[in-house]
mmCIF file of C-alpha atoms in Angstrom:
data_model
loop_
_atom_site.group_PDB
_atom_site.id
_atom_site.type_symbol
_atom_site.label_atom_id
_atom_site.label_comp_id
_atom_site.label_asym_id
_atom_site.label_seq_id
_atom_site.Cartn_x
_atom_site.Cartn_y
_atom_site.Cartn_z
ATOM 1 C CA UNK A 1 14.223 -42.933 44.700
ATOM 2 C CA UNK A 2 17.345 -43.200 42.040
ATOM 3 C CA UNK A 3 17.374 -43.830 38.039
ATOM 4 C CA UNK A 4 18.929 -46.687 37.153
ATOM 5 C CA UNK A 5 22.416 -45.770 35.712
ATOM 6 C CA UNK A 6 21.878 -47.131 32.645
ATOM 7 C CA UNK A 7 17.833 -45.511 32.495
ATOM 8 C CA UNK A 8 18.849 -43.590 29.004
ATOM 9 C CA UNK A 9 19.335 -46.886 26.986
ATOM 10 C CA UNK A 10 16.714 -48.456 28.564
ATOM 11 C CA UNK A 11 13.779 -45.881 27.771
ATOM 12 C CA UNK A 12 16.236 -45.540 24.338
ATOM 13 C CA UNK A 13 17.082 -49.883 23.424
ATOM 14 C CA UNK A 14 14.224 -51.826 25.802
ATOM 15 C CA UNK A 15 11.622 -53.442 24.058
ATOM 16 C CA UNK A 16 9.231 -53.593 27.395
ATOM 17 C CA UNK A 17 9.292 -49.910 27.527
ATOM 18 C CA UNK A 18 8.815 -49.794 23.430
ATOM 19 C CA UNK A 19 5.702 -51.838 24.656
ATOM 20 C CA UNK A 20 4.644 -49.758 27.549
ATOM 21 C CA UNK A 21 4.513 -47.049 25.204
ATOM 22 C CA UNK A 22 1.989 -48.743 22.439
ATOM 23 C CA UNK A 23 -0.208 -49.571 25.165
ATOM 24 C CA UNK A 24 -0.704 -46.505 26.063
ATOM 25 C CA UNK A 25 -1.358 -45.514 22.917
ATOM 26 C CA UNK A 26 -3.669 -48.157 22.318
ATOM 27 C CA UNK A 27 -5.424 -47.066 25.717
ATOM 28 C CA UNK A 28 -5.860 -43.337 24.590
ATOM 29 C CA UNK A 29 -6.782 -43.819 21.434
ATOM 30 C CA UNK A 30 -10.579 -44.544 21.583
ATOM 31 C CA UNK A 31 -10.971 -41.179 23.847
ATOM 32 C CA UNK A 32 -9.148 -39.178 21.226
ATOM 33 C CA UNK A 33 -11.462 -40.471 18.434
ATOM 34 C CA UNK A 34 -14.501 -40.389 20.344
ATOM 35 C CA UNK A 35 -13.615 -36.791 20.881
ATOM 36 C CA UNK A 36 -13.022 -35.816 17.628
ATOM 37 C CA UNK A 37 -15.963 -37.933 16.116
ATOM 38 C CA UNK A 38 -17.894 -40.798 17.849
ATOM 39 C CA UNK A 39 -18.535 -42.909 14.332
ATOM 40 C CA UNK A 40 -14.978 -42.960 13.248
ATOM 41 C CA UNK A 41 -14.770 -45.211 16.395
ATOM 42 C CA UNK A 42 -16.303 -47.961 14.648
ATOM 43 C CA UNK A 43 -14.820 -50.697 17.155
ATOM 44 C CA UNK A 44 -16.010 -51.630 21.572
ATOM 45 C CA UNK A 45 -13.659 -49.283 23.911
ATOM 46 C CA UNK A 46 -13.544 -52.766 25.174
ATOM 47 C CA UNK A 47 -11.688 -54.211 22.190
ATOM 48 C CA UNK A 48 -9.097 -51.411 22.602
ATOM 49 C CA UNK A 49 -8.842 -52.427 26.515
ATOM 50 C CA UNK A 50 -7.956 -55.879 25.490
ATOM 51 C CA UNK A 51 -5.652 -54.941 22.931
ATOM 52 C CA UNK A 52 -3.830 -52.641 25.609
ATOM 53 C CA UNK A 53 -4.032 -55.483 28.485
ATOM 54 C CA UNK A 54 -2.209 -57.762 26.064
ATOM 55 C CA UNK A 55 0.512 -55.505 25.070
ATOM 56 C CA UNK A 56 1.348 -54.769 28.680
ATOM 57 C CA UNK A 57 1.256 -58.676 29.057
ATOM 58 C CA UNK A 58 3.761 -58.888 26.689
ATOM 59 C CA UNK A 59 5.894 -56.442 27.995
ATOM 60 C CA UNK A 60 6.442 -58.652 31.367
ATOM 61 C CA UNK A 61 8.773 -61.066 29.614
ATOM 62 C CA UNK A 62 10.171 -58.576 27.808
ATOM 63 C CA UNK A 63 11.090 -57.034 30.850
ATOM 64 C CA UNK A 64 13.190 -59.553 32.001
ATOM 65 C CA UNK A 65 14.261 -61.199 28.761
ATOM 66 C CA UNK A 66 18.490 -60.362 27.553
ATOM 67 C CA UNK A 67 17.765 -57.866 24.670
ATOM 68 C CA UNK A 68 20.764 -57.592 22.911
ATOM 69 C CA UNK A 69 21.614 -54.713 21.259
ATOM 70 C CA UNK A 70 22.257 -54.301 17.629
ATOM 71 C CA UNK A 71 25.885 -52.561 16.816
ATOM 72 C CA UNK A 72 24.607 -51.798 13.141
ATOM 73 C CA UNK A 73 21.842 -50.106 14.869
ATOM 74 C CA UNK A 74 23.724 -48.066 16.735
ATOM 75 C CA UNK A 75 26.209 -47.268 14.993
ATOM 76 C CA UNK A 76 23.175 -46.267 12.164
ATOM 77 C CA UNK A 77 21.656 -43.825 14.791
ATOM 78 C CA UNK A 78 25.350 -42.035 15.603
ATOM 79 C CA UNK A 79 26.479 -42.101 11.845
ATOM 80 C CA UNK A 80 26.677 -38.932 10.879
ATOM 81 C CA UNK A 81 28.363 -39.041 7.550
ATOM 82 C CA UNK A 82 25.996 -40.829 5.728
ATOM 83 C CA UNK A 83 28.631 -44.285 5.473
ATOM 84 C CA UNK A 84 26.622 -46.476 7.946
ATOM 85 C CA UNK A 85 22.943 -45.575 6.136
ATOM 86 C CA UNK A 86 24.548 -46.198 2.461
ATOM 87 C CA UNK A 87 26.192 -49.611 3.592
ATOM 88 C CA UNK A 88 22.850 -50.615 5.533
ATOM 89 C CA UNK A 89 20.892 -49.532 2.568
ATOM 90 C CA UNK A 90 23.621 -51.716 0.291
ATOM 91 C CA UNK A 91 23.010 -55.120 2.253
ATOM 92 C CA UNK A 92 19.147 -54.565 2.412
ATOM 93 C CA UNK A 93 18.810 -53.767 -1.570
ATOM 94 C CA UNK A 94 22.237 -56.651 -2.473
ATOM 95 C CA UNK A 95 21.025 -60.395 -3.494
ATOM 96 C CA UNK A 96 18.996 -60.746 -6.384
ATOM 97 C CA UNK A 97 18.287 -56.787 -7.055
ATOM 98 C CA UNK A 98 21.872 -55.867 -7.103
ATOM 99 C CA UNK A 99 22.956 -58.242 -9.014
ATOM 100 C CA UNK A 100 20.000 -57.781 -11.492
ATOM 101 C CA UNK A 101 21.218 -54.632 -11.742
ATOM 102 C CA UNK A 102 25.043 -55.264 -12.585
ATOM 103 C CA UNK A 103 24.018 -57.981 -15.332
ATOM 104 C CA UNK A 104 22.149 -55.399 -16.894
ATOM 105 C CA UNK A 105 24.462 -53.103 -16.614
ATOM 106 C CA UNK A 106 27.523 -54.811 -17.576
ATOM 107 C CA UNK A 107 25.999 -56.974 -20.389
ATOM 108 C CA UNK A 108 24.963 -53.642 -22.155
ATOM 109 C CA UNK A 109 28.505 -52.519 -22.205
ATOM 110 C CA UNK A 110 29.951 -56.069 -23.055
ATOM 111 C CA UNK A 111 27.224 -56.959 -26.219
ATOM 112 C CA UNK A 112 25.860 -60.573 -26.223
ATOM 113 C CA UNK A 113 27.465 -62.571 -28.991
ATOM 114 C CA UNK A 114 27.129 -66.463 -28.723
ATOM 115 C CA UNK A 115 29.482 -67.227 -31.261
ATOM 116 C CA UNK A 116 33.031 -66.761 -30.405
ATOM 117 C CA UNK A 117 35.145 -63.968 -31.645
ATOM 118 C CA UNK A 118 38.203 -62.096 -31.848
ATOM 119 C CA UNK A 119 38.044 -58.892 -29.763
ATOM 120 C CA UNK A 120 39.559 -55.464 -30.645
ATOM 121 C CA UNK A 121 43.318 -56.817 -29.914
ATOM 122 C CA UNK A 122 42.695 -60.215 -30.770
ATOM 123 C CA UNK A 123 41.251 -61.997 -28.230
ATOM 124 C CA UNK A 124 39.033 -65.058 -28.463
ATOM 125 C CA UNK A 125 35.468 -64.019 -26.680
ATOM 126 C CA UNK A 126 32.172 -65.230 -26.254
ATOM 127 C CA UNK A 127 28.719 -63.803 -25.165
ATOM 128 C CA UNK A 128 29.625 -61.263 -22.639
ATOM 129 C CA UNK A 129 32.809 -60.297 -23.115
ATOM 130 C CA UNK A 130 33.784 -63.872 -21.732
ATOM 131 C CA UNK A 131 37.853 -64.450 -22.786
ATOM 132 C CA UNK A 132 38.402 -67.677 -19.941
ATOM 133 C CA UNK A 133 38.951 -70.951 -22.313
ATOM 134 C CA UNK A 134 37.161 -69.197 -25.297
ATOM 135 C CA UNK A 135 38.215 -71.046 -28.707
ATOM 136 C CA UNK A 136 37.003 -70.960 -32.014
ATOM 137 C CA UNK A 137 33.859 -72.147 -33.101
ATOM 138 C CA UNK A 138 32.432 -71.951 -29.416
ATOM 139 C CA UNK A 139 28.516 -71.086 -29.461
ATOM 140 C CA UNK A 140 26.379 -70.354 -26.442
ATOM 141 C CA UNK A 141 22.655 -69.717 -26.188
ATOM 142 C CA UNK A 142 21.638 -66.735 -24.763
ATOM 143 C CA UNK A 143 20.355 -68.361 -21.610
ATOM 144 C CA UNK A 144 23.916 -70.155 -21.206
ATOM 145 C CA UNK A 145 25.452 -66.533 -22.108
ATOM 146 C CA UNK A 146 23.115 -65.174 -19.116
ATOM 147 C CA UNK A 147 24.005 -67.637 -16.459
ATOM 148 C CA UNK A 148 27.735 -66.862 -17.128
ATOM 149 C CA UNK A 149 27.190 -63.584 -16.643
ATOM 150 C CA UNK A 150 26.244 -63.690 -13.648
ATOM 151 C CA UNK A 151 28.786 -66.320 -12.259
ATOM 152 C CA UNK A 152 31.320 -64.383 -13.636
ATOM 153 C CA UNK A 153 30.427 -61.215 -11.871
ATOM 154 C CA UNK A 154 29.351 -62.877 -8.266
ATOM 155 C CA UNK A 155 33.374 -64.316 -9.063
ATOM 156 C CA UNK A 156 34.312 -60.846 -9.888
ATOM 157 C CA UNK A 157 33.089 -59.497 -7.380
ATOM 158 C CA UNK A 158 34.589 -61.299 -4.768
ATOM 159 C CA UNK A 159 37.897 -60.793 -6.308
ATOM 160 C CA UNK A 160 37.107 -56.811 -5.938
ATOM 161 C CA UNK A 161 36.260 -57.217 -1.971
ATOM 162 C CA UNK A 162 39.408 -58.747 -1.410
ATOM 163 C CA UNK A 163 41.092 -55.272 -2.409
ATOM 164 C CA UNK A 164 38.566 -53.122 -1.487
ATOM 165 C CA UNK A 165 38.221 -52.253 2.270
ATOM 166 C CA UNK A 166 36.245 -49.302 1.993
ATOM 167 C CA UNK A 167 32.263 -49.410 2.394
ATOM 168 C CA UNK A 168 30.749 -47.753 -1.199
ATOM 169 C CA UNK A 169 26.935 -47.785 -1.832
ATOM 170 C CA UNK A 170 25.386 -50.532 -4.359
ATOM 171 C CA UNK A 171 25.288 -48.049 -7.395
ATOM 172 C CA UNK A 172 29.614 -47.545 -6.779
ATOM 173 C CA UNK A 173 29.994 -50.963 -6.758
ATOM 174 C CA UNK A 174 28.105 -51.896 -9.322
ATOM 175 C CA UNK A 175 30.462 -49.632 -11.573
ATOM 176 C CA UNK A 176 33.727 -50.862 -10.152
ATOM 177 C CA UNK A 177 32.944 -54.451 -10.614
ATOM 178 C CA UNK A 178 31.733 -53.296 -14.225
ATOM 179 C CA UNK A 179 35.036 -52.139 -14.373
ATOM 180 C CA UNK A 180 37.152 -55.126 -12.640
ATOM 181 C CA UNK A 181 35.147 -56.854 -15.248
ATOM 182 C CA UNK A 182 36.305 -55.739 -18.072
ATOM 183 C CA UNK A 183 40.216 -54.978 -16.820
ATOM 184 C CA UNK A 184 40.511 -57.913 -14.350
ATOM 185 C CA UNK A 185 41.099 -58.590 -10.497
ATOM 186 C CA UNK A 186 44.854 -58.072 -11.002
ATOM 187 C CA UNK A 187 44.940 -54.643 -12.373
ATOM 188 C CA UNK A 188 42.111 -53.020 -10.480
ATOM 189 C CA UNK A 189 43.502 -53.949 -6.918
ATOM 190 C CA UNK A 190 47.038 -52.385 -8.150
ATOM 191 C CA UNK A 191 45.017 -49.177 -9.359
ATOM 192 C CA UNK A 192 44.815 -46.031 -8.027
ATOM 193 C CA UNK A 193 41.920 -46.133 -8.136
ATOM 194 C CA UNK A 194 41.203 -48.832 -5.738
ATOM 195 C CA UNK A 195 44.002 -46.918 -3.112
ATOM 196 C CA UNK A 196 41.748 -43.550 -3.199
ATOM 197 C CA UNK A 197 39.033 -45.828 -2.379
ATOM 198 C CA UNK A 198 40.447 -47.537 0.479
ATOM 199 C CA UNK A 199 42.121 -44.307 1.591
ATOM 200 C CA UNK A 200 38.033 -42.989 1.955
ATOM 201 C CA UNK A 201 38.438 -40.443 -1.683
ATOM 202 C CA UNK A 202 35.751 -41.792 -2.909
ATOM 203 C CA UNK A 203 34.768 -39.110 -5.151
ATOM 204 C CA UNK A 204 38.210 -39.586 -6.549
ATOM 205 C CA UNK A 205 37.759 -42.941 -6.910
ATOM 206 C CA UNK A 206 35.150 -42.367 -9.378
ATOM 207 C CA UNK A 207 37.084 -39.874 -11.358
ATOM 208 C CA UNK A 208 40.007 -42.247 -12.132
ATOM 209 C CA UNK A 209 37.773 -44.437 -14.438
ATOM 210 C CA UNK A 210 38.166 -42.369 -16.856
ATOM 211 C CA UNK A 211 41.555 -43.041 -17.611
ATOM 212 C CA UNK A 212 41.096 -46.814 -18.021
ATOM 213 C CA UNK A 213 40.083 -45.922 -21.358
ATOM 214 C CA UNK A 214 42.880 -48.291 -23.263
ATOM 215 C CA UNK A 215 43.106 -51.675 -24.702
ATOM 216 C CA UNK A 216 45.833 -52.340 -26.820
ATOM 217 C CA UNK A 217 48.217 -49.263 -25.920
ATOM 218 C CA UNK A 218 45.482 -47.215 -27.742
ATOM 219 C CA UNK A 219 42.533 -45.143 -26.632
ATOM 220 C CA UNK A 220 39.179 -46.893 -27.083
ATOM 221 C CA UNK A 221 36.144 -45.240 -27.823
ATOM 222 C CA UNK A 222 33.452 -48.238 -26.899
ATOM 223 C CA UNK A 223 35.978 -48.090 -23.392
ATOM 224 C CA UNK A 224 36.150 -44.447 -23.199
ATOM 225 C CA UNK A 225 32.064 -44.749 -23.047
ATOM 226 C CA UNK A 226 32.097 -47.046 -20.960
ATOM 227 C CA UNK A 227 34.343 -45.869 -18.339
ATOM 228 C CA UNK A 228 32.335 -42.495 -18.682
ATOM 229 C CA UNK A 229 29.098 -44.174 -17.898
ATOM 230 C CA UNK A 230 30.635 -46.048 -14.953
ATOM 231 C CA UNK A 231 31.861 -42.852 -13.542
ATOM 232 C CA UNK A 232 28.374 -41.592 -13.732
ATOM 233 C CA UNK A 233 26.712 -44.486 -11.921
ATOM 234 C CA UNK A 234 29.813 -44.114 -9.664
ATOM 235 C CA UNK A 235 29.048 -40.646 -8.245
ATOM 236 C CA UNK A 236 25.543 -40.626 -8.473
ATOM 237 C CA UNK A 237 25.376 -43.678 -5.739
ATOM 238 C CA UNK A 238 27.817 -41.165 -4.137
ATOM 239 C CA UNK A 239 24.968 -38.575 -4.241
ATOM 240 C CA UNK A 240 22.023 -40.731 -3.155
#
């Protein structure tokens, strides 16, 4: 009598033997709690039995059902650096939550005005830091304001991915497209920043928004906080 050649991912990947295993867990466990203490039973043997039976029932077609395997999975059990786990955890905690989290973010940074305005150099802007086809004597209400918001950032976002090839967790990019935000697509896929990225510095990634501290040929000091609190919600996902 031989293994099978492949008998490691099958005890490892098959769902039959996943539910070979639970009925026999299922079978044992009324004799272990019945040893320790009779009335913490509190249910037949018999319904146990049954519970069992049908588990190994189940495990017949599962048996001889294609399982395919998951490459995420996999590739989550051999990841060693952390990369796989911080991406998975990104796509589980993305839709609505992550992009809760950048309109909050962002919109503190940006200030909600809903009448239009010239910015520090002169530009016409409305609600959050909106410049696109801004003239004067535009007014917004703040649930108009909110909704462009967040178009503008699912937009801006997009425009980041097509420059940014590396996998960052949801906290880093919820600083960089803070940042692509306020500097535009253009600019942040010639940065440096976005090559360190790319090139797997992440760390010094971070530490470059710092310098984008300048509107104007001068130094900012609304932007200089800003780019400081980005970097901080940059490395801390970096940490996590």
């Amino acid at each position: 009598m031989k293994l099978t050649p492949n008998w490691k991912t099958t005890l490892t990947s098959a769902w039959s033997v996943r539910l070979l295993i639970l009925a026999a867990v299922i079978s044992v466990l009324p004799v272990f709690v019945s040893l320790v203490s009779p009335d913490l039973l509190g249910l037949d043997p018999l319904v146990f039995a049954g519970i069992a039976a049908l588990v190994n029932l189940i495990a017949i077609p599962a048996r001889i059902l294609v399982q395919p395997t998951s490459g995420l999975w996999s590739a989550f059990r051999r990841d060693e650096s952390g990369a796989v786990r911080k991406r998975t955890i990104g796509v589980l905690a993305g839709g609505s939550v992550a992009l809760a989290s950048a309109i909050s973010f962002i919109g503190q940074w940006e200030g909600l005005r809903t009448e239009a305005y010239r910015d520090v150099i002169g530009v016409w802007t409305v609600c959050y830091g909106e410049t696109k086809g801004v003239r004067p004597g535009d007014s917004y209400s703040k649930a108009e304001c909110d909704a462009m918001l967040a178009r503008e950032i699912i937009a801006y976002e997009a425009a980041l991915d097509r420059c940014l090839t590396a996998d960052v967790p949801i906290g880093m990019k919820v600083a960089l497209v803070s940042w692509t935000y306020n500097i535009g697509p253009a600019a942040a896929c010639r940065s440096t920043l976005l090559r360190k990225a790319n090139a797997g510095d992440l760390t010094g990634a971070c530490n470059e928004l710092p310098r984008w501290n300048r509107a104007g040929g001068r130094v900012i000091r609304g932007l200089t906080n800003r780019r400081m609190s980005e970097r901080a919600m940059c490395l801390k996902a970096l940490k996590a």
